[in-house]
Structures are given as structure tokens and as C-alpha cells.
XYZ file of C-alpha atoms in Angstrom:
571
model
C -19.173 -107.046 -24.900
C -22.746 -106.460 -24.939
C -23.952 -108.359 -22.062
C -20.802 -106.930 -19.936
C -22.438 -103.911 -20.792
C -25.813 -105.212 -19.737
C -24.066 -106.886 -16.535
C -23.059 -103.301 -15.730
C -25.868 -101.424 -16.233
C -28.350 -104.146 -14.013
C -26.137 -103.605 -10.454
C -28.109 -102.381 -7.574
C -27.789 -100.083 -5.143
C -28.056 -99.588 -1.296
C -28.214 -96.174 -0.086
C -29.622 -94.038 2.988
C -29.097 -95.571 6.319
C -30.854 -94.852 9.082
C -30.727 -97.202 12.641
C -33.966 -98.262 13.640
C -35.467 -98.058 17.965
C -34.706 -101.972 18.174
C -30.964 -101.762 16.628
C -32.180 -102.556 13.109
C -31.241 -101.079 9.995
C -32.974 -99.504 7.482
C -32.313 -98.607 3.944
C -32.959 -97.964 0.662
C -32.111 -100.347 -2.400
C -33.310 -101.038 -5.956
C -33.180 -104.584 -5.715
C -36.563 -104.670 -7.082
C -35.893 -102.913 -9.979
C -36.595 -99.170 -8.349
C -35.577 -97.965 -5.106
C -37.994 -99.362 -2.132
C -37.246 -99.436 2.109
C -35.262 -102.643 3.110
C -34.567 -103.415 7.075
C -31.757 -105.406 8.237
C -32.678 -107.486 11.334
C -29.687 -109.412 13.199
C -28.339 -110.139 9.089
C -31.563 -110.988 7.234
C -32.643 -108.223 5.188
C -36.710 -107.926 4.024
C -38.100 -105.472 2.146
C -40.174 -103.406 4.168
C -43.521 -102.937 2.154
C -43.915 -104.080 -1.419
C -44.976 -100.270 -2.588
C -46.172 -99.482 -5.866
C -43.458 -96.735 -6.789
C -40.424 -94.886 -6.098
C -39.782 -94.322 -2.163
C -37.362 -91.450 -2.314
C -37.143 -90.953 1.621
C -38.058 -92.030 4.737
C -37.787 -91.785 8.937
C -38.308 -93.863 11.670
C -40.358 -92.904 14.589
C -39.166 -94.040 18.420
C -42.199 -96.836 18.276
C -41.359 -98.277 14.317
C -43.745 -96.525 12.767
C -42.395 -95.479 9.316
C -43.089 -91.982 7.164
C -42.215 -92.447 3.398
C -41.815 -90.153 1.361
C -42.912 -92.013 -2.490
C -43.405 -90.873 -6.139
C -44.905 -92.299 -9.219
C -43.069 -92.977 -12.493
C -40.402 -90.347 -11.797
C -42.519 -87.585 -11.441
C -41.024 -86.236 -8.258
C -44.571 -85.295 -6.949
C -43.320 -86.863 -3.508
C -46.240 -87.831 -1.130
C -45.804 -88.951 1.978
C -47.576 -92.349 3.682
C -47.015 -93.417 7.292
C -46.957 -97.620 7.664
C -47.168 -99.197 11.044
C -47.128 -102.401 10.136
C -49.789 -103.450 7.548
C -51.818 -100.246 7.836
C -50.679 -97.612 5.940
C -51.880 -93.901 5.666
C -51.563 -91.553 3.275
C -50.402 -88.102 5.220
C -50.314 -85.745 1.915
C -50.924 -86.635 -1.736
C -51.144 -83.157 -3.114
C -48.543 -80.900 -4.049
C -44.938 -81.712 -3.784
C -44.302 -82.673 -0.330
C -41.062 -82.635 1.900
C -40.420 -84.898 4.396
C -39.578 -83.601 7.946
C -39.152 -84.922 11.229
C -41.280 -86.543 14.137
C -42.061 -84.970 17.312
C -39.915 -86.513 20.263
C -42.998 -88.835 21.047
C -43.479 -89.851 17.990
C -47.011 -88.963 17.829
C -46.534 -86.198 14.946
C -45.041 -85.611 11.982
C -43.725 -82.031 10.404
C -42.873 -81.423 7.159
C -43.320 -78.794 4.273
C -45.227 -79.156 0.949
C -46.688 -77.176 -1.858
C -50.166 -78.705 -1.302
C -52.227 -75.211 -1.266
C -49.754 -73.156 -3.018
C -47.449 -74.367 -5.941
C -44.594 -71.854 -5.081
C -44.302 -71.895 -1.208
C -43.253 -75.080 1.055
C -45.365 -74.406 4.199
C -44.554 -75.794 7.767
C -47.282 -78.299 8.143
C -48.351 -80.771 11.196
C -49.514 -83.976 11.106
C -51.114 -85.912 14.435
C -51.036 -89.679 14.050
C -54.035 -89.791 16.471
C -56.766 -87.669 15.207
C -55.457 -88.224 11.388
C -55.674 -84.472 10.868
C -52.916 -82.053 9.170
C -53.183 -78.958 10.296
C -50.905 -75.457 8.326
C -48.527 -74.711 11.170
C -46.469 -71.512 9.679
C -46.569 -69.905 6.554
C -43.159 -69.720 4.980
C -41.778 -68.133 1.326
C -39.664 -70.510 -0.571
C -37.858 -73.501 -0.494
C -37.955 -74.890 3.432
C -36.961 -78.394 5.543
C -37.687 -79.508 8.359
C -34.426 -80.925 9.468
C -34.901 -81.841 13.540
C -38.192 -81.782 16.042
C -36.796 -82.009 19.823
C -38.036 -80.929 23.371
C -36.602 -77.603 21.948
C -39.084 -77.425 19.190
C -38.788 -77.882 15.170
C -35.518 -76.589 13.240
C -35.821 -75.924 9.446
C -33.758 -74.507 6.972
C -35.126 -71.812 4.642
C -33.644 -71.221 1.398
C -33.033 -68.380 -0.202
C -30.859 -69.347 -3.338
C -29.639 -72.617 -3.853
C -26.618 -70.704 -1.715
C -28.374 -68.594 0.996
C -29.758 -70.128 3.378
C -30.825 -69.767 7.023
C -32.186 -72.080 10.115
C -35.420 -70.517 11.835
C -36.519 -72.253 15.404
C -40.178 -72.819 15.429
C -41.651 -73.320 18.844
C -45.478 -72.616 20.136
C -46.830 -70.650 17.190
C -43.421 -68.556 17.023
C -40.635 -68.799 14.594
C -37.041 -66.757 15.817
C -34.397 -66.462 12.880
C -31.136 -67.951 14.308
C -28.487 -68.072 11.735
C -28.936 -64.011 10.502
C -26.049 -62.885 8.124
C -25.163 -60.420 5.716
C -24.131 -61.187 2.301
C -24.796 -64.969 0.776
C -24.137 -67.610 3.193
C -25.429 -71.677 3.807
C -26.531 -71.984 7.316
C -28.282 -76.054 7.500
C -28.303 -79.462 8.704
C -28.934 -78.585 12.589
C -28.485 -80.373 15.639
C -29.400 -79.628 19.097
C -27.653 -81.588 21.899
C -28.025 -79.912 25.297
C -28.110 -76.182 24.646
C -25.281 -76.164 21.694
C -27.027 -76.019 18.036
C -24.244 -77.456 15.344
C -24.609 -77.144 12.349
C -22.929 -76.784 8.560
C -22.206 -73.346 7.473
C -20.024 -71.055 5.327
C -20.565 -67.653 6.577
C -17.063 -65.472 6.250
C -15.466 -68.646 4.710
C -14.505 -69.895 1.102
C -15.852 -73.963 2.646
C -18.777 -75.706 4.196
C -17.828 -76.144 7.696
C -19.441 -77.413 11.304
C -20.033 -74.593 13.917
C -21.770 -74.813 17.327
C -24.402 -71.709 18.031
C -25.608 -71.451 22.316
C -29.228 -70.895 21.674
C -29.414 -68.712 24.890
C -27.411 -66.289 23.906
C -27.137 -66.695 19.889
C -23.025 -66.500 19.640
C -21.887 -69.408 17.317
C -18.156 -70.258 15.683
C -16.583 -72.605 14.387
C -16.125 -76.348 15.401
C -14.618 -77.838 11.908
C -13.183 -75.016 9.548
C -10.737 -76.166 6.686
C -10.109 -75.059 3.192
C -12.110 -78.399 1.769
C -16.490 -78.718 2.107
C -17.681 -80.769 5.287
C -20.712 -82.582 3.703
C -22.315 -84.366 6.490
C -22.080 -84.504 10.329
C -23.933 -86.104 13.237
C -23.501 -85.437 16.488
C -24.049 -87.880 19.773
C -23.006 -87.279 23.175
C -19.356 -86.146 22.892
C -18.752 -86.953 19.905
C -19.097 -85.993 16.594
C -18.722 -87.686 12.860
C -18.269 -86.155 9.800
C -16.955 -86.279 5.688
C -14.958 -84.284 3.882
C -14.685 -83.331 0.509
C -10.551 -84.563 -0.477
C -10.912 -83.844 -4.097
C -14.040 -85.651 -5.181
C -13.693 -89.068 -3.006
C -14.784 -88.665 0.946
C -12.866 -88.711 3.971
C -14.749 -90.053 7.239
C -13.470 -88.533 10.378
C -14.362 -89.112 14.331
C -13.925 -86.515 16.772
C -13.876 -86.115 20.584
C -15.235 -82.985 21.286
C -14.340 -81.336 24.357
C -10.703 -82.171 23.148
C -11.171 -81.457 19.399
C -8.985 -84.610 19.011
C -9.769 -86.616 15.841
C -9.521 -89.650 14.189
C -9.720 -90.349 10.310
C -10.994 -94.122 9.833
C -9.898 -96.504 7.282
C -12.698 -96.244 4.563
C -13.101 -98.071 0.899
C -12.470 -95.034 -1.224
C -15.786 -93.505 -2.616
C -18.279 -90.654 -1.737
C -20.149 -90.811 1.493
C -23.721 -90.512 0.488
C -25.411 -90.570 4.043
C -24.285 -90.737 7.282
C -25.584 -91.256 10.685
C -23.503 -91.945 14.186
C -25.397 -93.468 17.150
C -23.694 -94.912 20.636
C -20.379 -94.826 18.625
C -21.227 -96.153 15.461
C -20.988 -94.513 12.274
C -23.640 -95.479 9.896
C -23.108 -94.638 6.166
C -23.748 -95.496 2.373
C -20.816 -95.096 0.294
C -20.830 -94.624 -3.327
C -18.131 -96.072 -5.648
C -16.405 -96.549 -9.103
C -15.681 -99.916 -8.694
C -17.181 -101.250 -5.950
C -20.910 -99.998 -6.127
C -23.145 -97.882 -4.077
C -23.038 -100.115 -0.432
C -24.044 -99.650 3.274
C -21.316 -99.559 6.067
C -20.731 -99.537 9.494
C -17.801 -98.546 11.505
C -16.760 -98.861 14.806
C -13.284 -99.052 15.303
C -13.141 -101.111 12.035
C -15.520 -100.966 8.722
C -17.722 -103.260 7.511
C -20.021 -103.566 4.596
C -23.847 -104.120 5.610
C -25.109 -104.633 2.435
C -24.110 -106.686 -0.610
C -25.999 -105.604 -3.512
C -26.515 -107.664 -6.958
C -23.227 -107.357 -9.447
C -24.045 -109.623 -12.119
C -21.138 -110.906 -12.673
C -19.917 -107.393 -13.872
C -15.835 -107.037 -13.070
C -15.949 -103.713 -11.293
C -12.712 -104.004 -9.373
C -11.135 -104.465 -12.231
C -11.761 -100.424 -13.166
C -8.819 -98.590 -12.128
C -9.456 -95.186 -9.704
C -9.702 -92.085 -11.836
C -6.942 -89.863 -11.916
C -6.995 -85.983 -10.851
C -6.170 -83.560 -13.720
C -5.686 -80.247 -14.201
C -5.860 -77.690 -17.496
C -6.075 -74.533 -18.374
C -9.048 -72.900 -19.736
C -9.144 -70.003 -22.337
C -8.688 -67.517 -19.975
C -5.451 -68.892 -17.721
C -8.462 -70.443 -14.932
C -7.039 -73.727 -14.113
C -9.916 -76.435 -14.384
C -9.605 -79.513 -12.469
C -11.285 -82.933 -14.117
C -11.113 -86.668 -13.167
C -10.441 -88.829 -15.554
C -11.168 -92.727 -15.960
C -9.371 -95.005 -17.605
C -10.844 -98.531 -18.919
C -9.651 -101.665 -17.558
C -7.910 -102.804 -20.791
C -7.240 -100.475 -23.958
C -8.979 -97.529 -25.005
C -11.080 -97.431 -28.248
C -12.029 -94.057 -27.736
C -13.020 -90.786 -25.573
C -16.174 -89.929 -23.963
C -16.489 -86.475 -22.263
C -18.961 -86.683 -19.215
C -20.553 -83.499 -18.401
C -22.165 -83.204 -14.840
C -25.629 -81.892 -13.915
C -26.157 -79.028 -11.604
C -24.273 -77.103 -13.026
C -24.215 -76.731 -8.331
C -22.526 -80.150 -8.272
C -18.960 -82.191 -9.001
C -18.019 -85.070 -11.023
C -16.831 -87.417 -8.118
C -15.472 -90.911 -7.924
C -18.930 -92.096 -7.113
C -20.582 -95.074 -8.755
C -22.717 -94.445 -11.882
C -24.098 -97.004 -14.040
C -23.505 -95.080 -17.399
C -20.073 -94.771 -16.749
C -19.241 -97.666 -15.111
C -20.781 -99.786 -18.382
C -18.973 -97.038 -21.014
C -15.536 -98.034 -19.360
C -16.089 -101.926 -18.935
C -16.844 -101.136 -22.950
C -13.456 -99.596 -23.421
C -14.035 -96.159 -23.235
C -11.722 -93.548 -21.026
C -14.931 -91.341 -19.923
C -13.152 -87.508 -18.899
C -15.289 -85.203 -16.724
C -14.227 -81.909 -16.428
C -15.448 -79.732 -13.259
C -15.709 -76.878 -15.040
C -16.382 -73.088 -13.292
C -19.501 -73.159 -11.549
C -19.045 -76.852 -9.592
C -19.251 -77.310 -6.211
C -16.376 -78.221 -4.034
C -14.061 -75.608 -4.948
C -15.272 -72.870 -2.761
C -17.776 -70.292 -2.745
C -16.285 -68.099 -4.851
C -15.592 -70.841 -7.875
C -19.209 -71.933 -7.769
C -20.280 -68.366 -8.751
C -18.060 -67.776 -12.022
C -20.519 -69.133 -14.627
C -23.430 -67.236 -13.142
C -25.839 -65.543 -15.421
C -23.599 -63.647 -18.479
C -20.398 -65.953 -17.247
C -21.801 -68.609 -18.593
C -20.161 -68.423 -21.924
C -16.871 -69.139 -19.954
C -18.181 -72.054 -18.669
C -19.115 -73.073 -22.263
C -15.678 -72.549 -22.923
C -14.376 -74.588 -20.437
C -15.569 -77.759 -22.130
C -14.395 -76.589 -25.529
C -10.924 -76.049 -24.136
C -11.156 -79.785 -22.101
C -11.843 -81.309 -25.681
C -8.673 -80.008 -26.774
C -6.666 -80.463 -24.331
C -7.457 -83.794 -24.701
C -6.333 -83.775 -28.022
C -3.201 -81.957 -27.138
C -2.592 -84.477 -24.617
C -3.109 -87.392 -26.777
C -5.867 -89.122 -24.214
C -7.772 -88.116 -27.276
C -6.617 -89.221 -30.043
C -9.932 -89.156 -32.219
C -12.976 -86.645 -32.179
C -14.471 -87.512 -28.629
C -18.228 -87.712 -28.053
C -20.117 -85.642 -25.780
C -22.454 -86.909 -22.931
C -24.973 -85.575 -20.213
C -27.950 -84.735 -18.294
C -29.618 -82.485 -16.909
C -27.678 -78.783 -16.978
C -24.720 -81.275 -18.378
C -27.482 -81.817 -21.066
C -27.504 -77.983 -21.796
C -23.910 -77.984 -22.061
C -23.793 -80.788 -24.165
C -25.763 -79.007 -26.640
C -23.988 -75.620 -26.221
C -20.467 -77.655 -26.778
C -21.659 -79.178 -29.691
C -22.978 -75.944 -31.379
C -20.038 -73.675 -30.619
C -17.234 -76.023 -30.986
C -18.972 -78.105 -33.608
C -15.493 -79.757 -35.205
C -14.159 -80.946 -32.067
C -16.875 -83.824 -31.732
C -17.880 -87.084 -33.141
C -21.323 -87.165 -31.442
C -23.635 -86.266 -28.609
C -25.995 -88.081 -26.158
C -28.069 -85.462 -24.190
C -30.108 -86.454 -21.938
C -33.261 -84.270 -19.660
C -31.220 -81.326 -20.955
C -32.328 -77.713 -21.646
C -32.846 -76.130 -25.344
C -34.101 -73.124 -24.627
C -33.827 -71.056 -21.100
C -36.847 -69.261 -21.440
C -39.547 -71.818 -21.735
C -37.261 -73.657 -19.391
C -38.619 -71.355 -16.867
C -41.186 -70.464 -17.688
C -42.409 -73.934 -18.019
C -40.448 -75.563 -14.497
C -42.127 -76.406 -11.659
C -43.366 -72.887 -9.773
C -41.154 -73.610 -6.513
C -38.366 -73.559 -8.829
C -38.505 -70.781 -10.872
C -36.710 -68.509 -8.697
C -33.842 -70.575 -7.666
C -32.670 -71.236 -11.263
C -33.247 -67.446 -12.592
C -30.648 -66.873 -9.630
C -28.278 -69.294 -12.033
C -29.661 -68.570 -15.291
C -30.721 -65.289 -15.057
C -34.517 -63.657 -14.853
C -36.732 -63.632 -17.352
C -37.604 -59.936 -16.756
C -33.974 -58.546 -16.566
C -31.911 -61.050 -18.796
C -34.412 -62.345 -21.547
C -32.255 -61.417 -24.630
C -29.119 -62.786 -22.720
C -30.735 -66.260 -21.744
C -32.210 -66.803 -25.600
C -28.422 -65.870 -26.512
C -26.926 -68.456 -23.667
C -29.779 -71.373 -25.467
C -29.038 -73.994 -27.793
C -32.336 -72.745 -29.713
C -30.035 -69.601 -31.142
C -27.392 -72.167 -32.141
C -28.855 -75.084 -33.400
C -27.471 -74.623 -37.209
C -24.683 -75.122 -36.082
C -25.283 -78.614 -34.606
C -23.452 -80.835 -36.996
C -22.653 -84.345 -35.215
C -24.999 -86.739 -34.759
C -27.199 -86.727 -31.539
C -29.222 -88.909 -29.114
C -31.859 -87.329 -27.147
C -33.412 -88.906 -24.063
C -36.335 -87.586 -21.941
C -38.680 -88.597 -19.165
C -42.291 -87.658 -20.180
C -42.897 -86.768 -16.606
C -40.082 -84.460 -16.053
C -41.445 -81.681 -13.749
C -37.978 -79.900 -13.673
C -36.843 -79.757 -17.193
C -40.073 -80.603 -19.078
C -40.236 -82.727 -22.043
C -41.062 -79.636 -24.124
C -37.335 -78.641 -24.047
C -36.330 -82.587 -25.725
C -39.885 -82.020 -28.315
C -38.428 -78.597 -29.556
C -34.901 -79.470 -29.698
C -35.613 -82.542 -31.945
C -38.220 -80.437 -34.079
C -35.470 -77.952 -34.403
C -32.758 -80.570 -35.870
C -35.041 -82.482 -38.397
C -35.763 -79.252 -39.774
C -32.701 -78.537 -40.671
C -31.462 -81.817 -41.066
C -29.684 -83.385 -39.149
C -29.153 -86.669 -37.523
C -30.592 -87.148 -34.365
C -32.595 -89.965 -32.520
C -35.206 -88.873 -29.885
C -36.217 -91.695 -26.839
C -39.129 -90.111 -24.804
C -40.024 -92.111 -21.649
C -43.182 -92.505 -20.489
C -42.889 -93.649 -17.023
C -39.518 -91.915 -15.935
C -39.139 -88.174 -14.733
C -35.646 -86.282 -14.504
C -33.497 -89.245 -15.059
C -33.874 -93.441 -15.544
C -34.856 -94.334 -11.761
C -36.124 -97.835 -13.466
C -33.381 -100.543 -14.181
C -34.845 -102.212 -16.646
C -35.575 -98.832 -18.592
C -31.769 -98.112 -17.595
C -30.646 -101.572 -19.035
C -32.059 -101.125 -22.154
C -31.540 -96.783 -22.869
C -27.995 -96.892 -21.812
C -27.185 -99.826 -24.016
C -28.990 -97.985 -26.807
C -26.429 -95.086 -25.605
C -23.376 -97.167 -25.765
C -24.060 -98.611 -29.066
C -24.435 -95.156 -30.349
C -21.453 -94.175 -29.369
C -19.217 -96.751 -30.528
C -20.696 -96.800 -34.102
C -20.359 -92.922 -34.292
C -16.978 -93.032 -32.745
C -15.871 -95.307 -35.521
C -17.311 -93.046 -38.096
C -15.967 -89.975 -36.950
């Protein structure tokens, strides 16, 4: 069982498609043992540069030339290189650093970084032939450059993680064009002719496409439905986009004069990235049992990409299945819920990160491994997810947090009730589901046999205070501020609870963690030995917010599994 484990956990990846000027392929794999750029010429795929590090993004320019976007040992300090061939410049090392777009030409490159001040992404400009970057417009906040075209450079500017708006930056000026009133997403532009599309939610519960005329500023709706869109691209035409269908992705083609659409014949999974040229939809797909791949489809899909299995049996994982309970207060909580290939030897409740995100039937190595081991993994989508609308996303904000708290203590016995459980189940995740780990553990302390929490937060205050500046502001609008809420966020922390921590714990952290700093795993573990109890602390030196290194995630997530099953069989 072991080394089906270990079979599981070493699979690769492929994600992040993009078509190169000459019809090639680009994309982004761990094949290497961390994610690097790969190009697939006429069926022979190369790696593109053998880079010391993490590359985390990229683009292609009309002439080749390629702007990466790397990191070092998880630290998410992304700096951004240009290679044309074997010469490769470094564009800007300092800060954290977003990669944009290139001009038409090629000859420049925008994007936004933190490089002279650690709370603002600035507009900046770099020219490939003088090798200068030069500040082009100061900007507050979280911005992207999404597109540069004869029209000029398009970037969304965020104002919460759920507020956002697309400003038009052309000869020194910038003109607001998606202006709105109340919270709204307004990103992901693109200009063809004089019609701007782009994803948006203003006056609507769901993320759809609408089409602005930049003469005149009047926009609606293109693609409006009661479920998120997630990506689009637009060419000629035609348009292609995803949909959110409860978790897994639907791909869909449309005609656009005519509005008539097509939905293609997909693998099921989550579309990770997608790209449509000349009528050909280019997109990574992310899934259960078959991996995280690269497709094409035109008329007919097929897989670009074959990435390292090991030997691992992942079709043999069955598709999870869509439930539904009832939380403490009569909110009906959807949660997907996967079931091992043979017979169950026990529960593990996955808890997603975010808390802006959704458990989806997406490929992830933890889970994938915990199932081939014979455990049902259940993964509740409690309030505050994503793809439920705009108004369920906002019901664990600040003081409603408890209820989301509660929603995990109610999924643990529903379980029970339902007899998936029929033991104490353990408790797993990272990130924010690290945070609720911890708060599920400490205020419904008899329902579990164990936790794993991993990058998670103990206490919210020095979680802000300590987070990376640009961030600060975007989580208080989750969390709550430390000027107005201080009591309540020390209240909402594990710190306040911890006595009542009873089951035994692992604790995993990336020493380089710039949004949840190590301090959070350091006190949390301090905490618990003082009064105690059992927990086990791994602190990774060369990983960030999460394992991005395979052999690091070979070796911690077996260490997770076999924690699991020997406290499982205690409790």
C-alpha cells in the first residue's frame, strides 16, 4: 500500500497552454520535479530552459521571445526574465512582480510589481531594446495587466478580492471603463474590433461574459446564466468558454452574431486554462482520475500531453458524488464526496483553502493517494465558497464566520448520521482550510480522531499583521480589520481555543511562506506542547504556501497518510 501511495503522490502535471507564433505549444509541467516551460513542436516536447526554480507564468511574444515569470523555493517573490533563445534577461528581481502583456510588436513588456512600494502594484514598462523599465502609472492596490493592443493596455484593478474594475491606459492617460455601484467583478478583457468582452457580475448572482463598445461605453450581456463562466477567449466570430456545472467544467463554442452554441464532448474535470485560436480550443484540464493534462479540440478532443503516472491506477477512482446537508441553521450545504476504489477503512474530511474557492473534481495529489489508500475523503463547500453566487460567498464574512465553523461541525455529523462515517473522522487542510481545521477541532473536539493542518492560520491578528503588505487589506475585507474587529478576530482564532484541542495533530509549514508566515505553525505548536498535547510539527525549508516540490510532496504526504491511518485506528 505504501508505494501505491508513493505511485500517487509522484504523478506530474501539465498545465497552462498557450499556442506559440510558429503553431507550437507551450506549457507548463513538473516533470522535473517542479513546474518549468515545456514546448511541443510537431509531437516532440523539450523543456524550454533548464531554470533554477519555480516558473509560475509565462507569455509568448509574436517573434518567440519568452517573459517568465519564476520564484525561488516557494517564496512567491515572482520575478520576471525574458529568454530569446540562450540569452536571458532579468526584467525585475525586486518586489513581487506580475506578469502582463507585450506590446503588439513585441518590443515591450507591461506588467505591475511591488518593486518601490511593498503595498501598491504599479503599471510598469519594459523596452526590450534599450533594456530600461521605466514607472508608467501609479496605481493603489492589487492590479493586472491583462491585454496590450493597437488600442492600448487593459488592466484590472482590484478592490476586494470581489470588486473589481478594468481601466484603459493609453498615452500617459488611464479612463475607468467598467464604473459601478455596489461590489461587482469586472476582468479578463478582450478587445476585438471596437467590442471589449469581458467577465463580469454586475446586477447578477454569476460570473458572466458581456461585450462593452468602447466609443460609447454601453455594455450587456453576451453569456448570463445562473452558474460562474470561468474563462473565455474570443477570435474572430467566435467565442469559447467554461462553465461552472457543479464543481466539474463544461466547455462550450459559440457563433456570435447568431448566439448559437455548441457544448463539446470533454473528459470530465475542471478547465484550468483556456485559449481558442483559428478555431481551436486550447486547454489544461484538471482531474480525479485522470490527472492534470493538456487538450485540444477542434471538432473532436485530444490529449496533448501525457504526463508520468507511475503505475498509479487512477481510473480506477470512481467520480465523486454531489451531496447535500443541512447546516445548524436550515442553510443547505452542498459537498462532494469521494469514494475509494475498493472498501473504506475510514473518513477523511477535506477542508478547502480560500475560504474564496470550491472543492472541485479536480486532480490533487493528497487526495488522490488518501483514496488509492482506502479512505472516502468528504469536502464540504461550506458558506463562503465560490461558485454558488455572490451572495453565498459573503455569509461567513467577518462575525459570520462562526457559522461557517459550524458548517464543518454539522458535515462531521452528518456523516455520522449517514453512516459514511462510521468512526471519528480526521480532519485535513491548508491554507484558510488549515484555520478551519483548527477551529473544527477546538469547538467540536469529540467528533474527531485527528488533524493534519497544513500553512494554516492560529491567530488572525499576527496573521495580518505579519502577511505580505499588498495583502493586508484584501483579507481584513474577509477577516475583519485590525482597527475595527480586533477583539472579534482574537475570538474567531484558534489561539483563544487551543485547550480545547484534544486529538492528535500534524502541522506542516513552508519556512518561506510570505502569505501565512511560519510564525502562525511556530506559535500554534508552542501553544500545544504547553499544554500537552500530541502534535508533530514539519517546517520546510525550501517550500512557501504549499509543497510545489515532488519529492518534498512524496515524502510529507506519505508522512500525512501514515498519520492518519494509525490515528484512525486508535480513535
Amino acid at each position: 500500500m505504501e508505494w501505491l501511495v508513493k505511485r500517487a503522490l509522484s504523478i506530474r502535471s501539465a498545465t497552462s497552454p498557450r499556442f506559440g507564433p510558429r503553431g507550437e505549444v507551450y506549457y507548463l509541467s513538473d516533470v522535473t520535479g517542479q513546474m518549468q516551460l515545456w514546448v511541443n513542436r510537431g509531437g516532440v516536447h523539450d523543456v524550454v530552459l533548464p531554470w533554477d526554480g519555480r516558473v509560475g507564468d509565462y507569455r509568448v511574444a509574436p517573434d518567440g521571445a519568452l517573459a517568465l515569470a519564476a520564484d525561488q523555493n516557494g517564496d512567491e517573490k515572482w520575478r520576471i526574465y525574458i529568454a530569446v533563445g540562450n540569452d536571458v534577461v532579468p526584467v525585475s528581481t525586486e518586489g513581487v512582480n506580475s506578469l502582463g502583456a507585450f506590446s503588439p510588436d513585441g518590443r515591450r513588456l507591461a506588467f505591475t510589481s511591488t518593486r518601490d512600494d511593498p503595498q501598491n502594484f504599479h503599471l510598469y514598462i519594459y523596452d526590450r531594446e534599450s533594456g530600461e523599465t521605466k514607472l508608467a502609472l501609479q496605481l493603489a492596490g492589487i492590479n493586472v495587466v491583462e491585454e496590450w493592443n493597437e488600442a492600448g493596455i487593459f488592466i484590472t484593478h482590484y478592490e476586494t478580492n470581489f470588486d473589481s474594475t478594468i481601466l484603459w491606459y493609453k498615452d500617459g492617460e488611464v479612463r475607468e471603463l467598467t464604473k459601478h455601484e455596489g461590489e461587482a467583478l469586472n476582468y479578463s478583457p478582450r478587445l476585438v474590433g471596437e467590442r471589449l468582452y469581458f467577465l463580469t457580475n454586475m446586477a447578477w448572482e454569476y460570473v458572466g461574459v458581456a461585450a462593452m463598445n468602447l466609443s460609447t461605453g454601453e455594455w450587456k450581456y453576451v453569456v448570463q446564466l445562473d452558474r460562474d463562466v470561468e474563462h473565455f477567449d474570443v477570435d474572430g466570430g467566435y467565442m469559447a468558454f467554461t462553465l461552472n456545472e457543479g464543481g466539474a467544467s463544461g466547455l462550450y463554442l459559440m457563433h456570435i452574431p447568431s448566439a448559437l452554441t455548441h457544448r463539446a464532448a470533454i473528459p470530465t474535470g475542471v478547465i484550468t486554462a483556456l485559449q481558442y485560436r483559428g478555431g481551436k480550443a486550447l486547454f489544461s484540464l484538471s482531474s480525479i482520475n485522470k490527472g492534470h493534462e493538456v487538450y485540444l479540440y477542434q471538432g473532436a478532443v485530444r490529449q496533448i500531453t501525457s504526463s508520468p503516472k507511475y503505475g498509479t491506477p487512477l481510473d480506477a477512482i470512481p467520480e465523486p458524488r454531489i451531496v447535500q446537508y443541512q447546516s445548524h441553521d436550515g442553510l443547505k450545504i452542498y459537498a462532494n464526496i469521494y469514494n475509494p476504489p475498493g472498501e473504506a477503512r475510514g473518513v477523511v474530511v477535506y477542508l478547502h483553502g480560500g475560504p474564496e474557492s470550491q472543492d472541485r473534481p479536480e486532480f490533487k495529489p493528497l487526495v488522490a493517494a488518501l483514496l488509492l489508500a482506502g479512505y472516502v475523503v468528504a469536502a464540504p463547500n461550506y458558506r463562503g465558497s465560490t461558485g454558488f453566487g455572490k451572495t453565498f460567498v459573503h455569509l461567513d464574512d467577518v462575525e459570520k464566520r462562526w457559522d461557517a465553523i459550524k458548517d464543518v461541525e454539522a458535515f462531521a455529523k452528518w456523516l455520522q448520521s449517514e453512516g459514511i462515517a462510521k468512526e471519528k473522522p480526521c480532519v485535513l487542510g491548508g491554507s484558510y482550510g488549515g484555520y478551519l481545521t483548527l477551529m473544527a477541532l477546538a469547538t467540536a473536539p469529540d467528533l474527531w480522531a485527528c488533524g493534519v493542518e497544513m500553512v494554516g492560520i492560529f491567530n488572525l491578528v499576527t496573521f495580518l499583521e505579519k502577511t505580505a503588505p499588498w495583502r493586508r487589506k484584501y483579507r481584513e475585507a474577509e477577516y475583519g480589520s485590525l482597527e475595527k474587529h480586533r477583539d472579534l478576530l482574537l475570538q474567531l482564532s484558534p489561539i483563544t481555543h487551543a485547550e480545547k484541542i484534544k486529538a492528535p495533530l500534524m502541522v506542516i509549514h513552508g519556512a518561506n511562506d510570505i502569505r501565512v508566515p511560519v510564525y502562525e505553525a511556530e506559535q500554534l505548536v508552542q501553544r500545544l506542547r504547553e499544554l500537552g498535547r500530541e502534535v508533530k510539527l514539519v517546517i520546510l525549508p525550501d517550500e512557501g504556501h504549499g509543497i510545489a516540490k515532488v519529492e518534498n510532496r512524496v515524502r510529507i504526504y506519505t508522512e500525512v497518510i501514515r498519520f492518519i491511518g494509525e490515528n484512525l485506528r486508535r480513535g
